[in-house]
C-alpha positions as MATLAB code, in Angstrom:
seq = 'XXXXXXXXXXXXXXXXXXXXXXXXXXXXXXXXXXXXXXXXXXXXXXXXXXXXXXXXXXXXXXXXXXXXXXXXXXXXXXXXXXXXXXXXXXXXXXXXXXXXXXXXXXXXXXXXXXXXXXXXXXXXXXXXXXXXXXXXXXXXXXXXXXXXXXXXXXXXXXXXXXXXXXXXXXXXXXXXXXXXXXXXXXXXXXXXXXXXXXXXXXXXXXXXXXXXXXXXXXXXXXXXXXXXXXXXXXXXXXXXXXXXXXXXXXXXXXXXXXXXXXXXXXXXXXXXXXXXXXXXXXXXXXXXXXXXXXXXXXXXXXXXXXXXXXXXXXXXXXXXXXXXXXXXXXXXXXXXXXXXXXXXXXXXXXXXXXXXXXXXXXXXXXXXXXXXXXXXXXXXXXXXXXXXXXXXXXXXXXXXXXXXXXXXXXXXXXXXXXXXXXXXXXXXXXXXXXXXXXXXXXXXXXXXXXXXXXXXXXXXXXXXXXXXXXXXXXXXXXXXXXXXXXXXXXXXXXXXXXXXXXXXXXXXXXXXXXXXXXXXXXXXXXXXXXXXXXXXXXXXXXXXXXXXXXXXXXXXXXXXXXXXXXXXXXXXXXXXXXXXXXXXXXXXXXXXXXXXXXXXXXXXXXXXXXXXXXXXXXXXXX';
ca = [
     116.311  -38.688   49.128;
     113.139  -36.483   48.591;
     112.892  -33.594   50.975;
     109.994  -33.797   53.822;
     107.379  -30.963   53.796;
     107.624  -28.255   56.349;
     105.498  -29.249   59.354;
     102.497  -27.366   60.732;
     102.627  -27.874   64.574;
      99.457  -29.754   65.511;
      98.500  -27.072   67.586;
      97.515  -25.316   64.403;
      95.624  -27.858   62.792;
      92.013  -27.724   64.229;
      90.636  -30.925   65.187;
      88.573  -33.241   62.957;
      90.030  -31.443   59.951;
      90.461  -33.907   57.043;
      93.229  -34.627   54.802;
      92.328  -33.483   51.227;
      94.028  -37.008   49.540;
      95.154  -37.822   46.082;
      91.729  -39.518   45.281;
      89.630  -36.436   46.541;
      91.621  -34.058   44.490;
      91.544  -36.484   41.355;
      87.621  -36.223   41.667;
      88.015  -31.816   41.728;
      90.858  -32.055   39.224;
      88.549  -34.141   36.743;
      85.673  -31.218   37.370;
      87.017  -28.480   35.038;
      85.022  -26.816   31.907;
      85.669  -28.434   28.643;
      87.646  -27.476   25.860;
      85.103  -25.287   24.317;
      84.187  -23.471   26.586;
      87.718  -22.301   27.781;
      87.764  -18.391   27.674;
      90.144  -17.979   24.538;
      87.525  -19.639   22.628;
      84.628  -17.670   23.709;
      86.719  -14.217   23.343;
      87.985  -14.936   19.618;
      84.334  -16.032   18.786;
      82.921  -13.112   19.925;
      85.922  -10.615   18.591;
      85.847  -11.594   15.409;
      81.781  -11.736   15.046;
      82.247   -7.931   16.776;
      84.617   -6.932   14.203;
      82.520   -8.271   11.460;
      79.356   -6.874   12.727;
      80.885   -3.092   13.297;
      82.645   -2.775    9.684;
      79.313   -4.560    7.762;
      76.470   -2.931   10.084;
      75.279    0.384    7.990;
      76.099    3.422    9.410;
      73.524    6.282    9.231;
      74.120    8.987    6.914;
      74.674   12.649    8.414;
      71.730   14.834    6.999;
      70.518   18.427    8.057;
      67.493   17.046    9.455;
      69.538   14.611   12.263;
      73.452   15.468   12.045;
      75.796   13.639   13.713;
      77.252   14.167   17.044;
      77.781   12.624   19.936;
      76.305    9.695   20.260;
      75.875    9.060   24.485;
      73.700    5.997   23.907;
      76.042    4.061   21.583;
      78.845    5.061   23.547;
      77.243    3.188   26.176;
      76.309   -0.077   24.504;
      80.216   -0.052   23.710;
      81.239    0.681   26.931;
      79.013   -2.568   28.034;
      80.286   -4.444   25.105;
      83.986   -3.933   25.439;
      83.534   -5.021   29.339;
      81.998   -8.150   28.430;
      84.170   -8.853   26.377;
      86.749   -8.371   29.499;
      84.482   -9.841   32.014;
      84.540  -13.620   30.029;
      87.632  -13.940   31.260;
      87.379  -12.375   34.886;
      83.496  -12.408   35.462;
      81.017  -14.718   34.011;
      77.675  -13.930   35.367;
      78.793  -10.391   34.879;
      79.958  -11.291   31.296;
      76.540  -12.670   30.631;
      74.507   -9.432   31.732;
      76.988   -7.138   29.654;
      76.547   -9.743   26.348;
      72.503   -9.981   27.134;
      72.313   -5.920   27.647;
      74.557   -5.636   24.385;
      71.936   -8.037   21.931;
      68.949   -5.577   23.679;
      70.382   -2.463   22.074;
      71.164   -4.318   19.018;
      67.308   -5.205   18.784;
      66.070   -1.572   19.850;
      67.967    0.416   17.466;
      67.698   -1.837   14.565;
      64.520   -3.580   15.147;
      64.628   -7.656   14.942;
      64.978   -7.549   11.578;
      68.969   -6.661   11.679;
      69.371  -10.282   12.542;
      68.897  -11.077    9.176;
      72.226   -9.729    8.305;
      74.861  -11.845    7.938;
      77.082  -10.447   10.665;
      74.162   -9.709   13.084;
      73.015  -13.283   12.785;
      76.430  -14.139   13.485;
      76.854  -12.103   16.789;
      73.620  -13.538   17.767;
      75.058  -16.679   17.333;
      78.483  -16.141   19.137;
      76.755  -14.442   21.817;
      74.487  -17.692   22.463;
      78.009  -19.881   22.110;
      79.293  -17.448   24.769;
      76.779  -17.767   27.139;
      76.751  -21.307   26.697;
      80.553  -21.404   27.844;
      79.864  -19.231   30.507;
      76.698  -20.693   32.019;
      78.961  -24.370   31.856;
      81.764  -22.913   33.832;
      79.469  -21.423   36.570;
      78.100  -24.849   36.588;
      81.209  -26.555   36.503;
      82.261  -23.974   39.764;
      79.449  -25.403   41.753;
      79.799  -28.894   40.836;
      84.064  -28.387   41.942;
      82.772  -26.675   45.631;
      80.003  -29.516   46.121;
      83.144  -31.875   46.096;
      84.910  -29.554   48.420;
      82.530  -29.478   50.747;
      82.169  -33.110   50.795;
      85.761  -33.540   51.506;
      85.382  -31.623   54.051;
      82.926  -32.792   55.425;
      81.690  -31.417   58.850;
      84.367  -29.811   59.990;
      84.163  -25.906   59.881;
      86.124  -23.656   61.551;
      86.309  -19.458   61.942;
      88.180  -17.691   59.638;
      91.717  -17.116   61.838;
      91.819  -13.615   63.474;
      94.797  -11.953   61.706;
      92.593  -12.797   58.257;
      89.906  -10.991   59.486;
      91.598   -7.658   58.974;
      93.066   -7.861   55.966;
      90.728   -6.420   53.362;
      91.129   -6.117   49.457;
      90.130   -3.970   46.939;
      91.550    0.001   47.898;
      93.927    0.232   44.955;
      91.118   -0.899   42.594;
      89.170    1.690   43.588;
      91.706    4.297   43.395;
      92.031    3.591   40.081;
      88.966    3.702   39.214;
      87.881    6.566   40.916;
      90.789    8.357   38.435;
      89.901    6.696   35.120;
      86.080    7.274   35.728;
      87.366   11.188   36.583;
      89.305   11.338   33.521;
      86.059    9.847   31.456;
      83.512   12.332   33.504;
      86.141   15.217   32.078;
      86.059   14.102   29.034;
      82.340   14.020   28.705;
      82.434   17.782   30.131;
      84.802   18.407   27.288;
      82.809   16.825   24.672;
      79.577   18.604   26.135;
      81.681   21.975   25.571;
      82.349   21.290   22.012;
      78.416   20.394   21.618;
      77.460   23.718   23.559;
      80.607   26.214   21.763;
      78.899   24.802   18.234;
      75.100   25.866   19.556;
      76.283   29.328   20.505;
      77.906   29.982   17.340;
      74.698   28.437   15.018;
      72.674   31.075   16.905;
      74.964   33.951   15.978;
      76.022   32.782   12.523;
      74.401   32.820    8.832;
      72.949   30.038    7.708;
      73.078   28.847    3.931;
      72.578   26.620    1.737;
      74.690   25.106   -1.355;
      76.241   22.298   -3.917;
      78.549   20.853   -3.446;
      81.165   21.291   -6.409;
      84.059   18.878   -5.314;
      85.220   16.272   -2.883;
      88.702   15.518   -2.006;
      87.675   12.106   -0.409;
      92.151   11.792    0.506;
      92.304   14.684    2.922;
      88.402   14.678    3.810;
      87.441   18.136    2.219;
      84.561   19.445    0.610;
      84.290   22.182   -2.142;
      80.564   24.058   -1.674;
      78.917   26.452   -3.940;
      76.901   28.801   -1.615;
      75.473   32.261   -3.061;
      78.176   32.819   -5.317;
      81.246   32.389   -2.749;
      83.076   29.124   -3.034;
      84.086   27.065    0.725;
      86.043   24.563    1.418;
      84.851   22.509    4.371;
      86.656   19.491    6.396;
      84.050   16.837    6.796;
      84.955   13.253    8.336;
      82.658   11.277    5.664;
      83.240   13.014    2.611;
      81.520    9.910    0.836;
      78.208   10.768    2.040;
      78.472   14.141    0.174;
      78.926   13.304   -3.908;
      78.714   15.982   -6.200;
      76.081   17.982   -6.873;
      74.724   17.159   -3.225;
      72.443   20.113   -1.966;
      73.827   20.724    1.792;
      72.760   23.340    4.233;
      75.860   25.329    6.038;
      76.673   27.451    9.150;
      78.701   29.935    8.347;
      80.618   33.259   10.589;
      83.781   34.984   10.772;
      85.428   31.541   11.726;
      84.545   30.023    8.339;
      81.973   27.452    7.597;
      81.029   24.064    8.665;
      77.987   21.871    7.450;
      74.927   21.658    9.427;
      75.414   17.741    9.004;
      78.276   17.616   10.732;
      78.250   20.341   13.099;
      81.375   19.774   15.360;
      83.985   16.855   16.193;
      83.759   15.597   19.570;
      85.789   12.083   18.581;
      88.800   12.683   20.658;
      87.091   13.253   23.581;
      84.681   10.504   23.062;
      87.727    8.377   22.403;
      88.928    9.147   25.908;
      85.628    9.026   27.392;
      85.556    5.055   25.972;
      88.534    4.235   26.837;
      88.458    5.881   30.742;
      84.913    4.602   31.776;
      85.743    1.256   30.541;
      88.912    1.069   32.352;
      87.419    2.361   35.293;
      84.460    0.372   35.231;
      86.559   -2.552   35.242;
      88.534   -1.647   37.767;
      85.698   -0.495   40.248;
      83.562   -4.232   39.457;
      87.421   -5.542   40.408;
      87.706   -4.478   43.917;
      83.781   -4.665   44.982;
      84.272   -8.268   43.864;
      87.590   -8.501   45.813;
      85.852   -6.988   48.610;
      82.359   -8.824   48.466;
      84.536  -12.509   48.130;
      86.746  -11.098   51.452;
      83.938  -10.599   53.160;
      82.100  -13.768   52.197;
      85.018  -15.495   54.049;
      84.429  -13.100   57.351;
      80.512  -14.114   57.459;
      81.146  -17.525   59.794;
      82.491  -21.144   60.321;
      84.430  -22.426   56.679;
      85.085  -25.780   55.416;
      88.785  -26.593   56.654;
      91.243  -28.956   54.754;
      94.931  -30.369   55.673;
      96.908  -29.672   52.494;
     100.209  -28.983   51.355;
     101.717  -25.848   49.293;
     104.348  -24.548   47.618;
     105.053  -20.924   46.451;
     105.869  -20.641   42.501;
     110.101  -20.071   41.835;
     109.123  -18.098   38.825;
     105.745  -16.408   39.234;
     104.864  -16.275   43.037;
     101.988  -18.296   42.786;
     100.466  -20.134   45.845;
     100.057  -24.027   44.469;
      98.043  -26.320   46.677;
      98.287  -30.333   46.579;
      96.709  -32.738   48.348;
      97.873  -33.837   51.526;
      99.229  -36.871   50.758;
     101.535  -35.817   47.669;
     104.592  -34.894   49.721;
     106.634  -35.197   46.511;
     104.701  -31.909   44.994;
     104.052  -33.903   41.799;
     100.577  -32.835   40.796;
      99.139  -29.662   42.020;
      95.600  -28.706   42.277;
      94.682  -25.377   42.063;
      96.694  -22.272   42.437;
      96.124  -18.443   43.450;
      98.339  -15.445   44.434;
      98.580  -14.794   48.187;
      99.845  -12.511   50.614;
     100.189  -12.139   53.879;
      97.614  -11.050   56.754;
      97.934   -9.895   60.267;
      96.460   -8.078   63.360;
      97.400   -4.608   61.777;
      97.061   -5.303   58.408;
      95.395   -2.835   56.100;
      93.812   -3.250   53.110;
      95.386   -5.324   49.692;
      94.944   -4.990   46.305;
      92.848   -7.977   44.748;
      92.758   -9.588   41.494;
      95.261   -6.645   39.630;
      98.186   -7.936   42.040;
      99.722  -10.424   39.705;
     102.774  -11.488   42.114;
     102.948  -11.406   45.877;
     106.222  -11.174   46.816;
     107.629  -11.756   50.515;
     109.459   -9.394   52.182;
     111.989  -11.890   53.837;
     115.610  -11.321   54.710;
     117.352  -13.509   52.093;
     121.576  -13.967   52.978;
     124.285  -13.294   50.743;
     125.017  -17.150   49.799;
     121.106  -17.218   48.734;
     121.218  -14.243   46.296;
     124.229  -15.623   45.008;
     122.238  -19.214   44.508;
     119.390  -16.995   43.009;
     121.840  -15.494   40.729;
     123.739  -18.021   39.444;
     119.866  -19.673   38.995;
     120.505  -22.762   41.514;
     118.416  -21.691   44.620;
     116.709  -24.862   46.023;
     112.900  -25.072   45.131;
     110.468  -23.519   47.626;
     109.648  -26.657   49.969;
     106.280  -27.829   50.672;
     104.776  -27.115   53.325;
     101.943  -28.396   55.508;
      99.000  -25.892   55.776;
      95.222  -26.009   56.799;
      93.100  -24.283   53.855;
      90.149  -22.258   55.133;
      87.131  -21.990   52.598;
      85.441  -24.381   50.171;
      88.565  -24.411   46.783;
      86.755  -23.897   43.687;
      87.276  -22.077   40.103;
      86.624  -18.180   41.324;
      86.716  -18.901   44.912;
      88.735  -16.977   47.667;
      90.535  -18.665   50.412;
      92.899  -18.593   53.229;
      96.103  -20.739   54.540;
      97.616  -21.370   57.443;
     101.342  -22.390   57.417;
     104.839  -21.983   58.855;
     107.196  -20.757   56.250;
     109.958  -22.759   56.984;
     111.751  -25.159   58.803;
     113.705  -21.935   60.673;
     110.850  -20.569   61.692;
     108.869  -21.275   64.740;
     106.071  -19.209   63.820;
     102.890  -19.993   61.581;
     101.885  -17.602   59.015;
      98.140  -16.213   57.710;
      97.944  -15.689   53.930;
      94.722  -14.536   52.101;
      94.207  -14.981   48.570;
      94.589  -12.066   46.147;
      93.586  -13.928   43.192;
      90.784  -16.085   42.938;
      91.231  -19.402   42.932;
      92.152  -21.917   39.412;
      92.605  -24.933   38.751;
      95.853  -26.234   38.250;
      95.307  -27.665   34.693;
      95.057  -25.908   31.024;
      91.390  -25.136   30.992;
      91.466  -25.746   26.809;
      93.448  -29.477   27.393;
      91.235  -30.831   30.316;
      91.689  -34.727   31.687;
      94.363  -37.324   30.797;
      97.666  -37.427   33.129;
      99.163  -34.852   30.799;
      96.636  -32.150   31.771;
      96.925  -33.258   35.279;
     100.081  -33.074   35.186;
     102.988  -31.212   37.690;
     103.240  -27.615   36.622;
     106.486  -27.097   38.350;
     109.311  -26.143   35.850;
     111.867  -28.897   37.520;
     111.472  -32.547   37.491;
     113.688  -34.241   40.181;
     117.048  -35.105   38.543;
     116.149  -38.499   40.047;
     113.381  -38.679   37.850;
     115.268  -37.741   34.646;
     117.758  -39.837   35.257;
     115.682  -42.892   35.246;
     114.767  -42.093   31.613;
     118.466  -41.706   30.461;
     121.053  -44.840   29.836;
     124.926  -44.280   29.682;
     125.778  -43.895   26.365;
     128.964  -44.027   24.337;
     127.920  -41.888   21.589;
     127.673  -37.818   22.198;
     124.094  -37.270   22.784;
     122.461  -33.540   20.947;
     119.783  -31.649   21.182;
     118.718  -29.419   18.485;
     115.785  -27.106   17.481;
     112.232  -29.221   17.470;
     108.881  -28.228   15.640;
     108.123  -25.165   18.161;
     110.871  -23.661   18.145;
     111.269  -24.153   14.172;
     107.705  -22.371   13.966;
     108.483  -19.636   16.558;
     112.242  -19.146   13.897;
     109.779  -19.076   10.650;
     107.220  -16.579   12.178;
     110.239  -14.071   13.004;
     111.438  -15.152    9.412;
     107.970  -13.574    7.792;
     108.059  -10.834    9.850;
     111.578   -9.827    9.102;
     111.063  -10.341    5.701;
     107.749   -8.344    6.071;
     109.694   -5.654    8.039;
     112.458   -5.223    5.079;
     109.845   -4.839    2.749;
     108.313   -1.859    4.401;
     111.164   -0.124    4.913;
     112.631   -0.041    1.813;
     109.356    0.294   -0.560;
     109.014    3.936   -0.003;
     112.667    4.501   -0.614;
     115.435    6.125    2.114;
     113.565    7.466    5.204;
     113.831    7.842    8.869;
     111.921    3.698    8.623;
     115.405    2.359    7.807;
     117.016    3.533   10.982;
     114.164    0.915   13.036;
     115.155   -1.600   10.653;
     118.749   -1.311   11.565;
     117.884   -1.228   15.022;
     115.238   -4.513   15.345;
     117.099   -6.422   12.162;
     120.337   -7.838   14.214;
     117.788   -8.743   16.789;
     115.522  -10.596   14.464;
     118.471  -12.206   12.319;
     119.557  -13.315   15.568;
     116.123  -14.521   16.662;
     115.494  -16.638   13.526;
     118.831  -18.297   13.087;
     118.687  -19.292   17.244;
     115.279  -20.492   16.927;
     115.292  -22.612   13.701;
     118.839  -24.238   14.060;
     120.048  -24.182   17.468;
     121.525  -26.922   18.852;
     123.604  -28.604   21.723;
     126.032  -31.312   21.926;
     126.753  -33.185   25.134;
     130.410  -35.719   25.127;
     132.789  -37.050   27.512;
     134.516  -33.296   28.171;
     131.216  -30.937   27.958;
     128.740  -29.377   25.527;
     129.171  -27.630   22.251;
     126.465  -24.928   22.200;
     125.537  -23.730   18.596;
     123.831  -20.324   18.592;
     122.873  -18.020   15.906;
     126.886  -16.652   15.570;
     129.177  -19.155   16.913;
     129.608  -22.649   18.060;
     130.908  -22.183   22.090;
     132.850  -25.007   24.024;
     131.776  -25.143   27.610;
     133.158  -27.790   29.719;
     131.495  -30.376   32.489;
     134.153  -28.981   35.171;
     132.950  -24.988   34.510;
     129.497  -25.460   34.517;
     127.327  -24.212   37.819;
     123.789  -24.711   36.211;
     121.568  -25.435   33.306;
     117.497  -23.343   33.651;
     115.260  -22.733   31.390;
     113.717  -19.161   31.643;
     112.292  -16.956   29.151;
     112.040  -19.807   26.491;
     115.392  -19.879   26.470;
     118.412  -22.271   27.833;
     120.986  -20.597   30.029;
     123.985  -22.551   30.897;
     125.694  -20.747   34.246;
     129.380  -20.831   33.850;
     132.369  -20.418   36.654;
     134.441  -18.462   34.742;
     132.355  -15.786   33.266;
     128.403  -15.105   31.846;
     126.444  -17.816   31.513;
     126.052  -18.972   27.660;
     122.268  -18.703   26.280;
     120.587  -20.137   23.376;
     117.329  -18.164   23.163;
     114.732  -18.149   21.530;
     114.092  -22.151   21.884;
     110.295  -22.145   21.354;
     107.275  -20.842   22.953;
     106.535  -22.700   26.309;
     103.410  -20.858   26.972;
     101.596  -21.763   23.802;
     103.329  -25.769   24.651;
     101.893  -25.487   27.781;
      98.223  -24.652   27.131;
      98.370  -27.168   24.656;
      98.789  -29.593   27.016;
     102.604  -30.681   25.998;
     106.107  -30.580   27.810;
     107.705  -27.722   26.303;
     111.103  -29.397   24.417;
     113.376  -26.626   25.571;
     112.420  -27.377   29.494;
     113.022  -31.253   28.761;
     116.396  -30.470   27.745;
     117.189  -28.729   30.537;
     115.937  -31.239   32.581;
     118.244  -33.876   30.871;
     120.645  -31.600   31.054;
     120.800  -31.053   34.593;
     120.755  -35.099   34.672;
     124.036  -34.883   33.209;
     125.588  -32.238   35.296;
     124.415  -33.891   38.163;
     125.578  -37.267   37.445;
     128.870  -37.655   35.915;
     128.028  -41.354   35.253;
     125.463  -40.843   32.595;
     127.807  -38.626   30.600;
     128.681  -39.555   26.918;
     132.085  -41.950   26.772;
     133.151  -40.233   23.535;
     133.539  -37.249   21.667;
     131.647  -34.741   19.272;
     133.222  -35.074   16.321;
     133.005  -31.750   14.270;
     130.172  -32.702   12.413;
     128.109  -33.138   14.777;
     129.157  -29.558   16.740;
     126.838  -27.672   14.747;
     127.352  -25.083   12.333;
     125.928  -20.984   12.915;
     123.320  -20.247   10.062;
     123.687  -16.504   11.711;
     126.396  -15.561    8.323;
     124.395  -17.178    5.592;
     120.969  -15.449    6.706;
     122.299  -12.148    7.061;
     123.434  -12.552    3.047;
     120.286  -13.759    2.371;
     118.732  -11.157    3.849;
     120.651   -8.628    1.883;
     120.086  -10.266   -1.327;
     116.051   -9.873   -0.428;
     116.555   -5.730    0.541;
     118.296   -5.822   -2.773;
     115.553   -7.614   -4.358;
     113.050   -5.144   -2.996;
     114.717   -1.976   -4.229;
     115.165   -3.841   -7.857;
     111.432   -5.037   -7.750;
     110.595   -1.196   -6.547;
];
């Protein structure tokens, strides 16, 4: 018998506010960007036609009359351009301002005419592809909050009071108030390198020579300069061929070329890295803030939903009011809690939002042993129009214990509940929560007389061969350069890997009359019906909880994130599932049993010989 959803006392719902139903939520479910335009797309596009464009674009050679240094300009254009790239996935109208600003430079300091470069014209291209993705899911946005709204109808109520005071944003803006500190001191560092090199150029001799040799391996010059010979570190010692006339600074310190006058690089390098990260993290929290206070301004759509807080990630999910089985969520977003005192909250860096509730001893032993009950639903009103970027609030009660309702505020902005890349169709729409009801599963299984077995399917085969070519990979560049301090990461990462790979492309589990024979990279382990506690999947990997000691795992048994945004089950959670089914009900267990050849057999021996038979190969070959 399904469990009821935690009520909300009616008190708490405000009048006239509407039920947001199955058919209502089908309609905002079926508004979500399509497959192209998902942000994956859009970022690999434009990475790729970034790389091309930086290591084909032609690079100004360093001359007497305009030497290099620091270039404050370009250091800004990349700044904007390494945000953007950011801000597809977090800010789209920002995104498009950073990508417009970026193709502006491009035409100032090259003139149109760089488009006709291969790998200009193709960052002109991925830029329009981008801002065709982006523009789409802005529209999409507004198209998701017009249906909000008209679910919601006319009813609009305040924000509750104990939201009102709860604010977002602070630790944003402490850390960006550090890495834009650390960028400002690296800019007064890179300014002191510029200034030290001016002060000596006035003081020093100034000459000019031929150059006689370049070492273009360790980036030196040899230059011929009034009969004395120097030997001068340069960073493009291509730009300088023999017999090149170049014009030199020279003092007690030694000589450098006028070209090249100093190296800032380092401190440029941190100057990058801090203002973008600060940058970021500053646009992060005055969004966070601008979006809180959006929700302050006056009366907001109201709906009657139900939630659900994630098991494993501590995600809010929200489904419609009349799904009191939790089988298709809508949208989700991480929340936590607000009150009359409560001070300000980090926004969209706070990945989890974890409660601070008093959990008893037999619950952290559930949690342990991986068998606490699911978070229940729970009735809750929704304040603020859902949509893809949105920020809301909820009022609920947490559980059935507890007499009191409870304000949360979204730290996250709002998504849908469906792979963005794998829109429509049932699958899409389909229940994100890890566990189907054993109910369910069992209604797909028969009694069967024969032992039933799982083994490894095509993910998990791929995820085995990957680790396969890197370990292979990894042997080979440890032992090309002969014995060195390499081989003692190779001993430490190859039993992991040998592991890995025999666990991922052969694993496999056997389910008869008396219990499961679980085949693993190393041994083939017997673990019967009557010792079993419980059967999760976590960390793509199965974990069988046992009474009398650790729980047996077979890991790694695919890649459930990449199944998921593909749109598929991943195989390793419908095992457990079926599983479970088994545990759960004696009666659908296997009548026979396993006999050995169909136990399994470790591959974890033969492809550690194999694997020594390719080092030896590699030495030989070497």
């Amino acid at each position: 018998m399904s469990r009821q959803p935690v009520p909300l006392p009616a008190e708490h719902i405000p009048p006239g506010t509407p039920a947001w139903r199955t058919a209502d939520v089908l309609r905002w479910l079926d508004a979500v960007p399509a497959r192209w335009a998902h942000p994956v797309f859009v970022f690999l596009v434009l990475a790729v036609s970034v790389a091309w464009e930086v290591a084909a674009a032609p690079v100004p050679a360093c001359t007497s009359a305009e030497p290099c240094g620091s270039d404050w300009p370009g250091l800004a254009v990349a700044v904007v351009l390494v945000l953007s790239l950011y801000w597809v996935w977090r800010q789209p109208r920002l995104a498009i301002g950073g990508l417009a600003f970026s193709l502006a430079a491009l035409a100032v300091e090259d003139g149109f005419t760089a488009f006709a470069r291969p790998s200009a014209l193709a960052y002109l291209l991925a830029t329009g592809f981008a801002v065709a993705g982006l523009v789409h899911r802005l529209t999409v946005a507004g198209r998701q909050r017009a249906l909000a709204l008209e679910a919601a109808g006319a009813a609009a109520q305040p924000l509750p009071d104990a939201a009102r005071t709860f604010r977002r944003g602070r630790m944003s803006f402490v850390l960006a108030a550090v890495f834009l500190a650390v960028a400002g001191f690296g800019v007064h560092q890179a300014l002191g390198v510029a200034d030290a090199y001016e002060k000596r150029a006035a003081t020093a001799s100034h000459l000019s020579g031929e150059v006689t040799g370049v070492d273009e391996g360790d980036g030196f010059l040899t230059v011929t300069a009034e009969g004395r010979t120097y030997r001068i570190e340069t960073a493009l010692p291509e730009d300088f061929p023999v017999d090149t006339r170049v014009d030199l600074v020279v003092d007690d310190d030694g000589a450098v070329l006028v070209a090249e006058p100093y190296d800032a690089f380092g401190w440029e390098v941190l100057v990058l890295a801090g203002s973008m990260t600060g940058l970021a993290f500053l646009v992060n929290g005055v969004a966070g803030r601008l979006g809180a206070r959006r929700l302050r301004r006056g009366p907001l759509p109201v709906l009657h939903v139900l939630v659900r807080e994630g098991e494993e990630d501590g995600r809010t999910w929200v489904f419609a009011a009349d799904d009191t089985e939790g089988r298709r969520p809508v949208l989700w977003f991480h929340s936590l809690y607000a009150d009359d005192d409560a001070g300000e909250e980090d926004e969209d860096d706070l990945e989890t939002a974890d409660d601070d509730g008093d959990f008893g001893l037999d619950k952290v032993a559930q949690v342990l042993h991986a068998d606490a009950p699911a978070p229940p639903l729970r009735e809750a009103v929704l304040y603020g129009a859902p949509y893809t970027g949105a920020e809301v609030a909820f009022v609920a009660r947490d559980d059935e214990d507890d007499p009191e309702v409870a304000v949360e505020c979204s730290v996250t902005s709002v998504k849908p509940a469906v792979p963005l890349w794998n829109t429509g169709g049932p699958s899409a729409r389909g229940r994100k929560h890890p566990r189907r009801p054993v109910e369910e599963v069992a209604a797909g299984l028969t009694p069967s007389a024969e032992p039933r077995v799982w083994r490894a399917h095509g993910f998990s085969r791929a995820v085995g061969m990957g680790l396969l070519v890197v370990q292979g990979g990894g042997v080979w560049a440890a032992l090309e350069d002969g014995p060195s301090w390499h081989w003692l990461l190779l001993a430490v990462a190859l039993p992991w890997l040998v592991t890995s790979v025999a666990t991922a492309t052969t694993w496999r589990i056997t389910a008869d009359r008396d219990g499961l024979w679980v085949t693993t990279a190393w041994r083939v382990r017997r673990v019967p019906w009557d010792v079993m506690l419980s059967v999760t999947h976590r960390d793509d990997g199965i974990l069988i909880g046992r009474a009398e000691d650790d729980a047996v795992r077979v890991s790694p048994t695919g890649w459930a994130w990449l199944e998921r945004r593909l749109g598929r089950e991943p195989g390793a959670a419908r095992v457990t599932d079926e599983l479970r089914a088994l545990l759960l009900r004696p009666d659908l267990r296997p009548a026979g049993e396993a006999a050995s050849d169909r136990q399994g057999m470790p591959v974890g021996p033969p492809l550690v010989a194999l694997t020594v038979l390719w080092g030896a190969a590699v030495i030989l070959l070497l």
